[in-house]
Amino acid sequence: MKKRETANKDQMRETKSKSKNVSVSVKSQKQKAVVKEVKPVEKEVKSLKEEDLLLDSGTDSDYDGDSLSGSLNSDDFDSDIFDSEDDGSQRETEDGDRESSKDEVHGIEGSDDNDDEGEQVDSENGEEDGSGDEGSEQDEVAEESDSSEDEVAPRNTVGDVPLEWYKDEKHIGYDITGKKITKKEKQDKLDSFLATMDDSKNWRKIYDEYNDEEVELTKEESKLIRRMLKGEAPHADFDPYTPYVDWFKWDDAIHPLSSAPEPKRRFIPSKWEAKKVVKYVRAIRKGLIKFDKPEEEPNVYLLWGDDSTSDQKSKHLTYIPPPKLKLPGHEESYNPSLEYIPTEEEKASYELMYEEDRPNFIPTRFASLRSIPAYPNALKESFNRCLDLYLCPRVRKKRINIDPESLKPKLPSRKDLRPYPNSCYLEYKGHTGAVTSISTECSGQWIASGSTDGSVRLWEVETGRCLKIWQFDEAVKCVAWNPLSDFPILAVAMGRDLVILNTELGTDEEQKNIKDLLQLGDLPEPKAAVAAIVSWLPDELYGGIKIRHFKNISNIDWHRKGDYLSTVMASGETRGVVIHQISKKVTTKPYKIRGLPVSAVFHPSRSYLFIATKKNVRVYNLLTVDEPVKKLETGMREISSMAIHPGGDNLIVGSKEGKMCWFDMDLSSKPYKTLKNHPKDITNVAYHRSYPLFASSSEDSTAYVFHGKVFNDLNENPLIVPLEILRGHSSSNGGGVLDCKFHPRQPWLFTAGADSIIKLYCH
Amino acid sequence: MPKHYRPAGKKKEGNAARYMTRSQALKSLQVNLSLFRRLCIVKGVFPREPKKKVKGNHHTYYHVKDISFLQHEPLLEKFREIRTYQKKVLKAKAKKNEELARLLLTRQPTYKLDRLIRERYPTFIDALRDLDDCLTMVHLFAVLPASDRENLEVKRVHNCRRLSHEWQAYISRTHALRKVFVSVKGIYYQAELEGQKITWLTPHAIQQVFTNDVDFSVLLTFLEFYETLLAFINFKLYHSLNVKYPPILDSRLEALAADLYALSRYIDASSRGMTVEPKSDASSSSQSNDREESELRLAQLQHQLPSSEPGALMHIVADNNKEVEEDEETRVCKSLFKDLKFFLSREVPRESLLFVLPAFGGMVSWEGEGAPFKEDDESITHHIIDKPSAGHMYLSREYVQPQWIYDCVNARIILPTEKYMVGSIPPPHLSPFVDNEAEGYVPDYAETIKRLQAAARNDVLPLPGVGKEDLEDPQNLLYAGVMSRAEEAEAARNKKKMAELEKQYHEELKMELRGSAVDVAPVVEEVGEGEESVPDAANTQTAQDTSDMPTLLMSRKKRKLYEAMKKGQKKKSEAVEALEQRKKRLNAGQQ
């Protein structure tokens, strides 16, 4: 291969030198012609040379390439010619002048494009025949000029320098005589464009930046370029695969090329090969290399021969078999009954559904078996099943197959739990605003009610007659009867005032006592801390006592002895709950409370006070004014009301989220039972004094009545049974039933509604 | 102190020690995710749900035992070996060491899954129990086009096809097929083998399309396992029939894409060859001479013999030795199409019918080469055709649509063919998997079939012991005569559990018919109570209140359960209601 390459090179060089010889001969001829001024001869030579080139250049690729590059970039061209022509010029000893000879060659180069130019040059030569060296130089300048017929642009001689050096100059360089070659006028773009459009040969024209001129390629040159672009030899006639001719005569060489003796390794067997053979032999002996194909073991065999071995227990975790796919129903049939096919509207409604809710299979009907198309989701469903099989955690779950009704707890029949209030018996109408609070007198003959219209009314229970009206100028928040039967007085809370009203109901003796009690004689000197929040005043309007607080009162409660009265204000620290003693006209603020108090209730038999804040209920001992005895955690968001069982060990708490919890204080500080019975806020809860009943009222304008039996046996938990939902109030202003109270002796329930009606529910 | 604080040096306990997340598992196994997936798939390891998710809710948890189970799996080592091997080949190729690459390619490490199958399914029954997915997948891949892009080779598709045919041939041969349902998704078959109900889905014989949203590597790993599993199961099944496995098929029939038929012939031939029986049948005598010859030759020979119908052969074999084992249902299935001869037209789903008809004792032929009998055979009783009209019609046979066969199979009686005539739209095809009573909605055609079934039982078997089917028809209960007989039947039969259940159901039905007042009475009473106590309140409101009251006292868990159950019931009843409304509308539209 290499040999061949070198041979090719040799050949090339040879041909090159040949062509050089030719060019030299041409040159010499031309010189002669110049001397003789014989044009025809010159012409002949030209034509001869051209032929020569056409024929010869088939073998001389270098030369042609050079000439081409020369015409494109004269820099390379020049240097190349310099190199290649060195020998030639040296040979021409008779000429002596190197430059001229070189220039001559240039001339030839240039002239192979154009004959006419040669002629012109010749004529010029003729003119300046005798002018010696200078003349010859000039003529050479002329000779160098490019193919354009009209003008002979001076050749640039700046050499291989970056052309941008001349970018801002007026000239592009210097000619051979050292004169500046000025830049041509820049043509107008439009003009140049038009010129290019007009000129059909425009595509052949190339701008030569070095000489600042346009060069037009000849057909041959363009062909040459095309061939070179293809990566072929530049000349069409060049055959790169000529048979190799070995010019070296090998046969009659007497002496070897190297005189070194033949090495030993040529005569001994290879050690490496021997090693390899040994290795193979050993591998064959060991059985690593087998020549006959190994016998194929059967792929399948009787895997489960007898299942006697199956008794052995697996050491692994219990296997949970994958759940089987749901079997198809009628709707998946290719021809389902017509009622399984959804109508167009239903299909449209599927589109509006969320993607999760949308049924993933829509039944369709095909008239015959052959018209069923391929199911497009087959692969997808198979894939999903695979994913389920290996990605989903498997858990054994027991599916309960029971009647849901059996989950309901067995409750004693409501018939057995009678009596309880279940139907509306009476309505007390008269208030003009929402009735916020009601209170029953301890004998059960009278009820008092307070309303947002600022009136407190006294009703006779059995007739529904309004006996008395006290009108105040503020909305009444709370009313409460004194629990003592011989002191029929009312505590009314409105705004910041607490008014003790004489109802003038009892006997004369009782009235006298009351008047004595309500006489604000000489008030004892209050403590400074108390004086800041409470002041005792006489009530001018109805002749009672008015106790003015520093904040709006939210709740009041009488002690069972009828002497003490607690008021609750939405204030923290020690000022939230105060206790007034009516007989002594003294106020105490007993406790430091965490959070805002909501409600305060006295224990029905012992000296305890229950104070409910928003989340918890705390029990305080009235005798030792100190930390709470007990804390009950309701777990509710906002407590609204609280009531204590007359036994004193149970407590119900109502909350604003509609939940009610029952505390058994002997059992735990957590609720014994939490009932979510109302969708809206619970406004009040109440126990019956003697019957095992309790009730809750809510803003959803219903009231619930429950049976809540507390057993004396401590082992038995209280029995709670929901009995009745009392409807009847209408909702107004977002409020439903605002208060509920039981009748002290009968199983009757009073409810006060935001619709300004008081209702009595009887059994 | 954080909740899960564990003092240094103290071992993990509880869920933290028992479960690990997937990434922990990957780390401890030193494998990448794809390899882990493959291992999980072939080993049948699935995530577990710990009671307390120590690492958080969004992780998948594996049991530590499962992971250590994978850790000791020899397959893991094998996979690693394969990986290094692949690297070697790549390296050799990259270095242009063709010789080494060629040498390496001959030494490709292989692995087998048989041990895994034995491990996962210690008994044959276990394997049958989990066969549903396997069969569905293999049947799906049997009709998929091979694809280079998805790395699905032709060889595998062919293997799937072969396995599915072998399975079908066995089922058909042992008459274990119970239910067939043509759905939009494909054809569902249900067979009963060793007490296990096996349901699988075969796609319609139409070119399936590949979808882009499917990860084929997962599917192919599953398929690899399933192929092996099914091959072993088929071996076991064929072994039980005394037939050599893998079967050698008649190449001519195979080429005609009648593999199933070829297989059934093969099974018959070889199982008959094994069981020595001197019958004076032409086929058997010729066969006894050829017994020494290869199985292939046998099958071919049999094919040439005129009397070697698959059905006939089956009967011969079945009659003499299998009768003892067969239960009643198989006997019913076997004799459904006993004396009928079917001919399949070109456009009907041949593969499905060739499977179904012999399974129920019918004789089949089809249009085309290799068919056992020609279209002009006089003894053909039914011609299955799925065209709007038939060309030349023979008077001796009935021309029916293919749905007739499926409906007959599901109903277990020969249905009248009038509705299934050529050119007519057949009656609705109902799913045999639905318990209509439990669903709460009985389509019309289901009732018609029930009536027909009852009639058939009465016609064919007027014995009290077998007239059980008529009870299923609630309509018939109205007739006093049938009632009395049904009662007799009840007295006579106490053996089967199914029957007992049925009886119970019917007693309930009767109760309902006789004294519906008894059931309703308590409700009425309660409502009455409410009315008594609350004269003013509306009845409905009171009833609502009384039913809602006890829910107040339920614990939250129970209440949620109760609500969920109620919701489910409501949904079901709504669906039924929607169906009934649609039906009403349709009826109104027709009139």
XYZ file of C-alpha atoms in Angstrom, chain A residues 161-456:
296
model
C -1.110 40.988 5.282
C -4.542 41.322 6.739
C -6.565 43.283 4.285
C -8.412 45.112 6.967
C -5.304 47.267 7.392
C -6.338 48.977 4.235
C -9.951 49.089 5.139
C -9.995 52.774 5.949
C -7.430 53.788 3.402
C -8.148 55.160 0.008
C -5.888 52.638 -1.631
C -5.808 48.898 -1.501
C -2.035 48.592 -1.698
C 0.834 49.291 -3.960
C 1.735 48.139 -7.364
C 5.084 46.857 -8.338
C 6.441 50.334 -8.784
C 5.345 51.366 -5.363
C 2.469 53.526 -6.499
C -0.723 53.438 -4.593
C -3.481 51.507 -6.162
C -6.580 53.462 -5.394
C -9.795 51.764 -4.491
C -12.470 51.606 -7.064
C -15.529 53.646 -6.556
C -18.102 51.765 -4.585
C -21.006 51.112 -6.807
C -24.402 52.021 -5.701
C -26.059 48.969 -4.215
C -29.064 49.335 -6.391
C -26.914 49.744 -9.457
C -24.788 46.812 -8.602
C -27.865 44.776 -7.978
C -29.374 45.802 -11.268
C -26.097 45.042 -12.953
C -26.024 41.633 -11.436
C -29.573 41.019 -12.454
C -28.874 42.050 -16.014
C -25.678 40.105 -16.300
C -26.436 36.499 -17.087
C -22.888 35.526 -16.246
C -23.105 37.073 -12.848
C -23.087 33.788 -11.038
C -19.614 33.195 -12.385
C -18.223 36.398 -11.038
C -16.166 36.463 -7.883
C -14.940 39.482 -6.079
C -11.200 39.450 -5.449
C -10.709 41.543 -2.414
C -6.967 41.580 -2.687
C -6.893 43.218 -6.036
C -10.243 44.910 -5.605
C -11.672 43.537 -8.766
C -14.198 41.129 -10.062
C -13.002 37.924 -11.562
C -15.103 35.960 -13.928
C -14.596 32.264 -13.912
C -14.402 30.380 -17.119
C -16.358 27.255 -17.788
C -13.352 25.078 -17.146
C -12.675 26.753 -13.858
C -16.211 26.366 -12.673
C -16.101 22.708 -13.637
C -12.888 22.414 -11.733
C -14.456 23.946 -8.672
C -17.401 21.662 -8.899
C -15.144 18.628 -9.042
C -13.148 19.837 -6.086
C -16.285 20.429 -4.096
C -17.205 16.843 -4.743
C -13.836 15.824 -3.416
C -12.644 14.465 -6.748
C -9.424 15.154 -8.455
C -9.574 18.665 -9.917
C -8.935 17.594 -13.459
C -11.451 15.439 -15.203
C -8.881 13.224 -16.861
C -6.937 12.356 -13.778
C -7.207 8.686 -12.871
C -6.211 8.034 -9.274
C -6.311 4.284 -9.835
C -3.740 3.807 -12.526
C -1.922 0.517 -12.310
C 1.270 0.746 -10.355
C 4.405 0.627 -12.353
C 7.344 -0.449 -10.319
C 10.214 1.499 -11.696
C 12.688 -0.178 -9.444
C 14.271 -3.228 -10.891
C 14.271 -5.783 -8.183
C 15.456 -8.811 -10.050
C 18.952 -7.799 -10.890
C 19.796 -6.373 -7.470
C 23.022 -7.987 -6.382
C 23.187 -6.730 -2.854
C 20.477 -7.097 -0.230
C 18.983 -3.900 1.098
C 20.057 -4.814 4.618
C 23.167 -6.707 5.382
C 21.804 -7.909 8.794
C 21.693 -11.686 9.138
C 18.342 -13.466 9.239
C 17.109 -13.359 12.907
C 16.805 -16.494 14.999
C 13.116 -16.147 15.532
C 12.594 -16.987 11.903
C 13.864 -20.486 12.587
C 12.373 -21.512 15.975
C 8.671 -22.245 16.740
C 6.796 -19.454 18.500
C 6.687 -19.672 22.258
C 3.587 -17.577 22.454
C 1.747 -19.881 20.125
C 2.815 -22.849 22.155
C 1.455 -21.203 25.272
C -1.819 -20.500 23.579
C -2.089 -24.082 22.424
C -1.391 -25.362 25.920
C -4.033 -23.077 27.248
C -6.594 -24.405 24.788
C -5.614 -27.978 25.498
C -6.057 -27.448 29.189
C -9.379 -25.746 28.677
C -10.554 -28.683 26.567
C -9.355 -31.174 29.162
C -11.073 -29.295 31.919
C -14.228 -29.180 29.888
C -14.317 -25.434 29.561
C -14.403 -25.680 25.829
C -16.954 -28.074 24.464
C -17.199 -29.011 20.878
C -20.553 -30.678 20.832
C -23.504 -28.552 21.730
C -24.715 -29.030 25.304
C -27.849 -31.069 25.566
C -30.837 -28.899 26.120
C -32.634 -29.479 29.347
C -36.372 -29.574 29.043
C -37.806 -26.169 29.850
C -40.892 -27.506 31.492
C -41.354 -30.474 33.711
C -43.766 -31.677 36.305
C -43.327 -28.953 38.867
C -46.127 -29.969 41.166
C -45.575 -33.684 41.260
C -47.470 -34.557 44.367
C -48.741 -31.958 46.722
C -47.633 -33.824 49.795
C -44.715 -31.440 50.236
C -47.048 -28.532 50.345
C -47.683 -29.115 54.021
C -44.396 -27.584 54.971
C -44.985 -24.120 56.196
C -43.492 -21.202 54.386
C -40.967 -19.275 56.356
C -42.032 -16.036 54.842
C -44.759 -13.606 55.538
C -48.267 -14.662 54.811
C -49.043 -14.372 51.156
C -51.946 -12.148 50.334
C -53.339 -13.172 46.963
C -54.118 -10.281 44.661
C -57.784 -9.399 44.532
C -59.478 -10.645 41.398
C -60.678 -8.141 38.888
C -64.293 -7.156 38.990
C -66.325 -9.310 36.669
C -68.111 -7.494 33.877
C -71.760 -6.599 34.252
C -74.516 -6.368 31.694
C -73.438 -2.903 30.645
C -70.123 -4.161 29.287
C -71.811 -6.441 26.809
C -71.306 -5.748 23.135
C -75.054 -5.878 22.809
C -76.508 -4.713 26.125
C -80.176 -4.140 26.794
C -81.165 -0.733 25.557
C -81.729 0.661 29.018
C -78.033 0.308 29.810
C -77.010 2.713 27.108
C -76.876 6.287 28.367
C -78.703 8.914 26.381
C -76.922 11.701 24.584
C -77.683 14.157 27.375
C -76.238 11.809 29.932
C -73.117 11.377 27.853
C -72.820 15.141 27.595
C -73.216 15.414 31.331
C -70.302 12.985 31.778
C -68.148 15.494 29.959
C -68.950 18.113 32.567
C -67.984 15.837 35.429
C -64.616 15.849 37.082
C -62.283 13.376 35.539
C -62.223 11.243 38.664
C -66.004 11.002 38.821
C -66.454 10.317 35.157
C -67.412 6.723 34.398
C -64.465 5.130 32.636
C -66.624 2.860 30.594
C -69.575 4.025 28.555
C -71.784 1.202 27.290
C -72.172 1.027 23.542
C -74.122 -1.278 21.333
C -73.002 -3.082 18.219
C -75.475 -4.626 15.862
C -73.424 -7.726 15.205
C -70.397 -9.552 16.481
C -68.302 -8.764 13.442
C -68.670 -5.017 13.895
C -66.940 -4.882 17.284
C -63.744 -2.876 16.963
C -60.536 -3.527 18.859
C -60.699 -2.215 22.392
C -58.256 0.699 22.475
C -57.569 0.542 26.195
C -56.675 -3.139 26.298
C -52.960 -2.584 26.799
C -53.493 0.310 29.116
C -55.792 -1.678 31.366
C -53.454 -4.610 31.397
C -50.635 -2.280 32.337
C -52.648 -0.701 35.123
C -53.415 -4.113 36.500
C -49.689 -4.921 36.464
C -48.959 -1.718 38.309
C -51.568 -2.581 40.885
C -50.038 -5.985 41.309
C -46.542 -4.853 42.110
C -46.939 -1.292 43.383
C -49.999 -1.345 45.571
C -49.711 -2.313 49.195
C -51.910 -5.286 49.898
C -53.863 -5.426 53.077
C -56.383 -8.000 54.106
C -59.553 -6.154 54.924
C -62.658 -7.647 56.294
C -65.658 -6.610 54.357
C -68.619 -6.247 56.643
C -71.744 -7.592 55.116
C -74.330 -6.435 57.565
C -77.413 -4.368 57.556
C -76.404 -0.799 58.366
C -79.375 -0.504 60.675
C -77.783 -3.072 62.953
C -75.003 -0.615 63.688
C -77.388 1.641 65.524
C -77.291 1.204 69.286
C -80.263 -0.442 70.905
C -82.081 2.260 72.788
C -84.917 1.804 75.242
C -88.240 2.608 73.747
C -89.269 6.193 74.060
C -92.625 5.048 75.314
C -90.993 3.818 78.509
C -89.209 7.086 79.085
C -92.319 9.206 79.281
C -93.172 11.848 80.312
C -91.178 14.278 78.315
C -92.112 17.434 76.438
C -92.960 16.633 72.864
C -95.570 19.020 71.575
C -96.190 22.716 71.748
C -98.955 23.512 74.162
C -98.879 27.259 74.630
C -97.343 30.289 73.040
C -96.611 33.486 74.946
C -96.791 36.382 72.589
C -96.224 39.993 73.445
C -92.563 40.791 72.997
C -91.636 42.814 70.007
C -87.997 41.782 69.857
C -86.173 38.495 70.090
C -86.652 36.904 73.482
C -83.171 36.463 74.821
C -83.793 34.922 78.174
C -86.483 33.285 80.266
C -86.596 32.215 83.852
C -89.105 30.153 85.785
C -90.218 30.994 89.259
C -89.485 28.243 91.745
C -93.133 27.455 92.338
C -93.662 27.063 88.636
C -96.514 29.506 88.491
C -94.731 32.366 86.795
C -92.122 32.877 84.186
C -90.183 36.012 83.427
C -88.736 36.820 80.053
C -86.353 39.453 78.774
C -86.188 40.655 75.229
C -84.088 42.798 72.958
C -86.908 45.343 72.874
C -85.886 46.309 76.430
C -88.892 44.860 78.203
C -89.103 42.272 80.920
